[in-house]
Tab-separated table of C-alpha atoms in Angstrom:
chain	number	residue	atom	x	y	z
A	40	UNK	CA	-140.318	27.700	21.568
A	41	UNK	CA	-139.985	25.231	24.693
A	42	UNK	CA	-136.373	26.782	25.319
A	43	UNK	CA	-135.359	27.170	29.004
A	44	UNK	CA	-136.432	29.633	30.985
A	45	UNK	CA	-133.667	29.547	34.264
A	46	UNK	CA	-136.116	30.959	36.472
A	47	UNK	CA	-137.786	27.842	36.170
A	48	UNK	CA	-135.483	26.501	38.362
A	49	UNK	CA	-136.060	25.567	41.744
A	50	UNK	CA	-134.139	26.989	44.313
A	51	UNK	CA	-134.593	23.773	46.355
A	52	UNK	CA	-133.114	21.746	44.036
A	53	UNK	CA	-129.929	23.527	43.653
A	54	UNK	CA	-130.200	24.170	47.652
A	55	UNK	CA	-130.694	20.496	48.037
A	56	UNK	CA	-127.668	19.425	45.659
A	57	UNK	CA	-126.013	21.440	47.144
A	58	UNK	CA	-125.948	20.278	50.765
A	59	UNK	CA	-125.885	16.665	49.215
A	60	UNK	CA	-122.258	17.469	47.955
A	61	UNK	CA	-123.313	16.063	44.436
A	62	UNK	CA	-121.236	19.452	43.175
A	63	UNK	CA	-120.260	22.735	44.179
A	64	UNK	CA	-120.969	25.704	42.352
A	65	UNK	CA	-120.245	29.727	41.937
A	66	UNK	CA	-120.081	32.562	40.410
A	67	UNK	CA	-116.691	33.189	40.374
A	68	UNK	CA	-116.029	36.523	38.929
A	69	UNK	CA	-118.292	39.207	37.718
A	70	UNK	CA	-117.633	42.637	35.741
A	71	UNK	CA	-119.148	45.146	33.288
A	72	UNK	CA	-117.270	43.109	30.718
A	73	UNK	CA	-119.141	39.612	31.455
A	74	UNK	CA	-118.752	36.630	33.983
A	75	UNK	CA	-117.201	33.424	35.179
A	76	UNK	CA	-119.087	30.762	36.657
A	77	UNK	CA	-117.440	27.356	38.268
A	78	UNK	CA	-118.712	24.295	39.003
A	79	UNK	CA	-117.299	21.087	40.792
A	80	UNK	CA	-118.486	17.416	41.234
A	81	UNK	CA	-116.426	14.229	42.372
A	82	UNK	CA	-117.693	11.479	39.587
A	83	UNK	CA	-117.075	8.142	41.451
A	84	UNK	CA	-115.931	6.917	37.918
A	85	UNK	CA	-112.793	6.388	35.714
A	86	UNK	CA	-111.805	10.020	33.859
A	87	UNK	CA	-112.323	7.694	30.632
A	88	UNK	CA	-116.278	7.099	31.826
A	89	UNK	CA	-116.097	10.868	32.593
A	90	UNK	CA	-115.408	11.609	29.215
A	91	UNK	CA	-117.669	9.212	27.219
A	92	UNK	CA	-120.226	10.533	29.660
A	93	UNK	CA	-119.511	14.267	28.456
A	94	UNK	CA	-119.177	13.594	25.062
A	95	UNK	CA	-122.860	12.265	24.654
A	96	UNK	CA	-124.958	15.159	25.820
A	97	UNK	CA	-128.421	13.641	25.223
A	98	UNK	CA	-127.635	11.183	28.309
A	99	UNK	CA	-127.472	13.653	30.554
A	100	UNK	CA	-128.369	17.393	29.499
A	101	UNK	CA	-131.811	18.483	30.900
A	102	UNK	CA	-134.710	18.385	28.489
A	103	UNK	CA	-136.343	21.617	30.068
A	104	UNK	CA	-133.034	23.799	28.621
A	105	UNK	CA	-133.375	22.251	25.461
A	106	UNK	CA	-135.094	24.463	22.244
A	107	UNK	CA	-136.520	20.607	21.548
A	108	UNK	CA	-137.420	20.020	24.577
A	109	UNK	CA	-135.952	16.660	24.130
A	110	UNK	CA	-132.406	15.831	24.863
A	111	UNK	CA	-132.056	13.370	22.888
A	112	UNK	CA	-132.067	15.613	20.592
A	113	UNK	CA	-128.779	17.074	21.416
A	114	UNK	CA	-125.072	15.441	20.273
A	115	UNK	CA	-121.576	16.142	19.435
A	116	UNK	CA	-121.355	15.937	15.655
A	117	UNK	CA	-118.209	15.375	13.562
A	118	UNK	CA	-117.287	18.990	12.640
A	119	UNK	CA	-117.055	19.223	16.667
A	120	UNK	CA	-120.670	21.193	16.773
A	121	UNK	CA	-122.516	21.019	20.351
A	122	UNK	CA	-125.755	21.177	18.065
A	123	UNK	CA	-129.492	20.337	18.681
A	124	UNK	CA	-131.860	18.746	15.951
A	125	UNK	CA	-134.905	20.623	15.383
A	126	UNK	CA	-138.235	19.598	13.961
A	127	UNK	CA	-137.597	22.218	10.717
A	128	UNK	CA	-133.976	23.191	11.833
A	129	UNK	CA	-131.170	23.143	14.246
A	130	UNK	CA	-129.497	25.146	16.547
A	131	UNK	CA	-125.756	25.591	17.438
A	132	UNK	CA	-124.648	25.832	20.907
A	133	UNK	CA	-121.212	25.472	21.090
A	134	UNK	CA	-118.208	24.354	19.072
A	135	UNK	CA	-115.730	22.633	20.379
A	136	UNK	CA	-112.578	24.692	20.201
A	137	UNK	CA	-110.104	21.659	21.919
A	138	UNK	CA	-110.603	18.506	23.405
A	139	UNK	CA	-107.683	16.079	23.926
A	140	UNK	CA	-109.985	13.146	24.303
A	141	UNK	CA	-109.021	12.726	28.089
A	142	UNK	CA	-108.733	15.564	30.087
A	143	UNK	CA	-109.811	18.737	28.392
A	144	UNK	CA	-112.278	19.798	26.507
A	145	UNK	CA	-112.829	23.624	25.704
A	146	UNK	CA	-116.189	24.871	23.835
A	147	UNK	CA	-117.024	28.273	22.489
A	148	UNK	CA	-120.226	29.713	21.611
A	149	UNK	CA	-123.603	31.350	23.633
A	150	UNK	CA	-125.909	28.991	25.225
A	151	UNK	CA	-129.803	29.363	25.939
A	152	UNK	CA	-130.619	32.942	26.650
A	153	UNK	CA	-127.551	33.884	25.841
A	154	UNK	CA	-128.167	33.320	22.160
A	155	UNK	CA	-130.410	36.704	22.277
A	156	UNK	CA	-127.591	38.992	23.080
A	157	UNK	CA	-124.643	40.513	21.676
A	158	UNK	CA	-122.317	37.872	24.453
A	159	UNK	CA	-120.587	34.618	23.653
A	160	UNK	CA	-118.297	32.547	26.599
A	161	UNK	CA	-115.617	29.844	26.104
A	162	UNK	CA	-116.763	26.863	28.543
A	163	UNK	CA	-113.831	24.407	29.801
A	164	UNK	CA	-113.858	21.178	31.149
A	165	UNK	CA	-110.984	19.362	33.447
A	166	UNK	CA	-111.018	15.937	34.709
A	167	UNK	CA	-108.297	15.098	37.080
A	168	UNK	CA	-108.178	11.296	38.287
A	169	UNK	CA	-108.105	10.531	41.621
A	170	UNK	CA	-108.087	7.998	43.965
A	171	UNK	CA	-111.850	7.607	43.652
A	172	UNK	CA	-112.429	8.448	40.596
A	173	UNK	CA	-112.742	11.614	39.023
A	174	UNK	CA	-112.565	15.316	39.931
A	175	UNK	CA	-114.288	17.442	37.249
A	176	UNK	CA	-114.338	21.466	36.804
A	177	UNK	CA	-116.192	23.272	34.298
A	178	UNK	CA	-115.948	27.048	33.969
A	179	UNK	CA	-117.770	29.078	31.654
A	180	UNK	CA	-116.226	32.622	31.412
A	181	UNK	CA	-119.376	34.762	29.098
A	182	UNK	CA	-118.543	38.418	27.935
A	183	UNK	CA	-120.319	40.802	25.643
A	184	UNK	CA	-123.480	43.001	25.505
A	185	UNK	CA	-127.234	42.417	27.099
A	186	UNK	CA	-129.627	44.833	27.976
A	187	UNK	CA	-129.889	45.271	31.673
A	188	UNK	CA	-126.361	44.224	31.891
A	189	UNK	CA	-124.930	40.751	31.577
A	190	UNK	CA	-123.640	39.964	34.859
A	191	UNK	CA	-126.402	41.557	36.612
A	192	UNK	CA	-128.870	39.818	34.596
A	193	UNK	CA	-127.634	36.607	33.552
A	194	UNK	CA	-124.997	35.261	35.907
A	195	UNK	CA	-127.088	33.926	38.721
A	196	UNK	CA	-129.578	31.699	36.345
A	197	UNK	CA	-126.295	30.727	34.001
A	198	UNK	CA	-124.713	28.946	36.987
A	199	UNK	CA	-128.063	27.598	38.474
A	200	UNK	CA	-128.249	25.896	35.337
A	201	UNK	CA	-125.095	25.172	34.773
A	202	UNK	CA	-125.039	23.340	38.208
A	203	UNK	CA	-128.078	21.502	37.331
A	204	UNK	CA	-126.375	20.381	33.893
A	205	UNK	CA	-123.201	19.250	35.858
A	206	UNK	CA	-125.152	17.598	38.716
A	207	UNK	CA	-126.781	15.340	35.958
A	208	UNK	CA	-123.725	14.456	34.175
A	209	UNK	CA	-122.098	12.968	38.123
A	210	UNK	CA	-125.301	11.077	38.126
A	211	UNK	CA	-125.783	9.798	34.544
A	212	UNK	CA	-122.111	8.518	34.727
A	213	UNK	CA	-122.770	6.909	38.277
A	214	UNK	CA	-125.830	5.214	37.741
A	215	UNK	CA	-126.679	5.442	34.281
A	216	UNK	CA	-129.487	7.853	34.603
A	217	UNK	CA	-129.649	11.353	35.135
A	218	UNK	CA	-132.920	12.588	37.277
């Protein structure tokens, strides 16, 4: 299994985004219960170009937290499943539990390591126009059982990744590609 492992991470990386303002991100809330993580970017792009952006996953997801390790492999399909084509298989991610084809779009369901443990979240994305485009927020509020405890062991690496995932999306819309 080539799934992700968030330690992989490099701190620079999200450091350097970071400081480059490409997005902003946090752990917003943490409890016995579970966790909320935030993140921001400024997309200098229409919310429509937002959207078709954040619809089609496999433009922008990263490969390395991926059970293909290929994210091309990853779409939206028509019963409104985040899902991932497998060699011999498939995994679910997420399902979509709203979008208004605009401005919202609200997903349930446990991503990467999350899949392991008794948790699930409900992720939400906003786009807000604005004068130079768009303003996007995506929270992802996870709650539910892991060993070790789930905000002490999975917060941190949920929103480095999550940050990652969000950084590539402002720069797959912007320029058309996401590294």
């Amino acid at each position: 299994m080539k799934m992700l492992t968030v330690a992989a991470i490099p701190l620079s990386l999200t450091a350097g985004a970071l400081a480059a303002g490409a997005a902003r991100a946090e752990v917003t809330d943490k409890s016995s219960a579970g966790f909320e993580v935030t993140e921001k970017a400024s997309i200098a792009a229409t919310p429509a170009k937002v959207w078709d952006g954040l619809m089609h996953p496999a433009r922008w997801w990263s490969p390395k937290h991926t059970w293909s390790g290929d994210a091309k492999n990853l779409s939206f399909d028509p019963s409104g499943c985040f899902c991932e084509r497998l060699k011999k298989g498939a995994v679910r991610h997420m399902t979509i539990a709203y979008a208004d084809g605009a401005t919202q779009l609200r997903l349930f369901g446990a991503l990467g390591p999350l899949q392991f443990t008794g948790a699930s979240g409900h992720m939400g994305f906003t786009l807000k126009p604005t004068a130079g485009g768009t303003d996007i927020v995506m929270t992802y509020d996870v709650g539910g059982y892991a060993k070790g405890g789930l905000a002490e062991t999975l917060a941190a690496p949920v929103d480095m990744v999550l940050h990652e995932q969000l950084a590539r999306l402002k720069k797959a819309v912007e320029t058309g590609k996401p590294d």
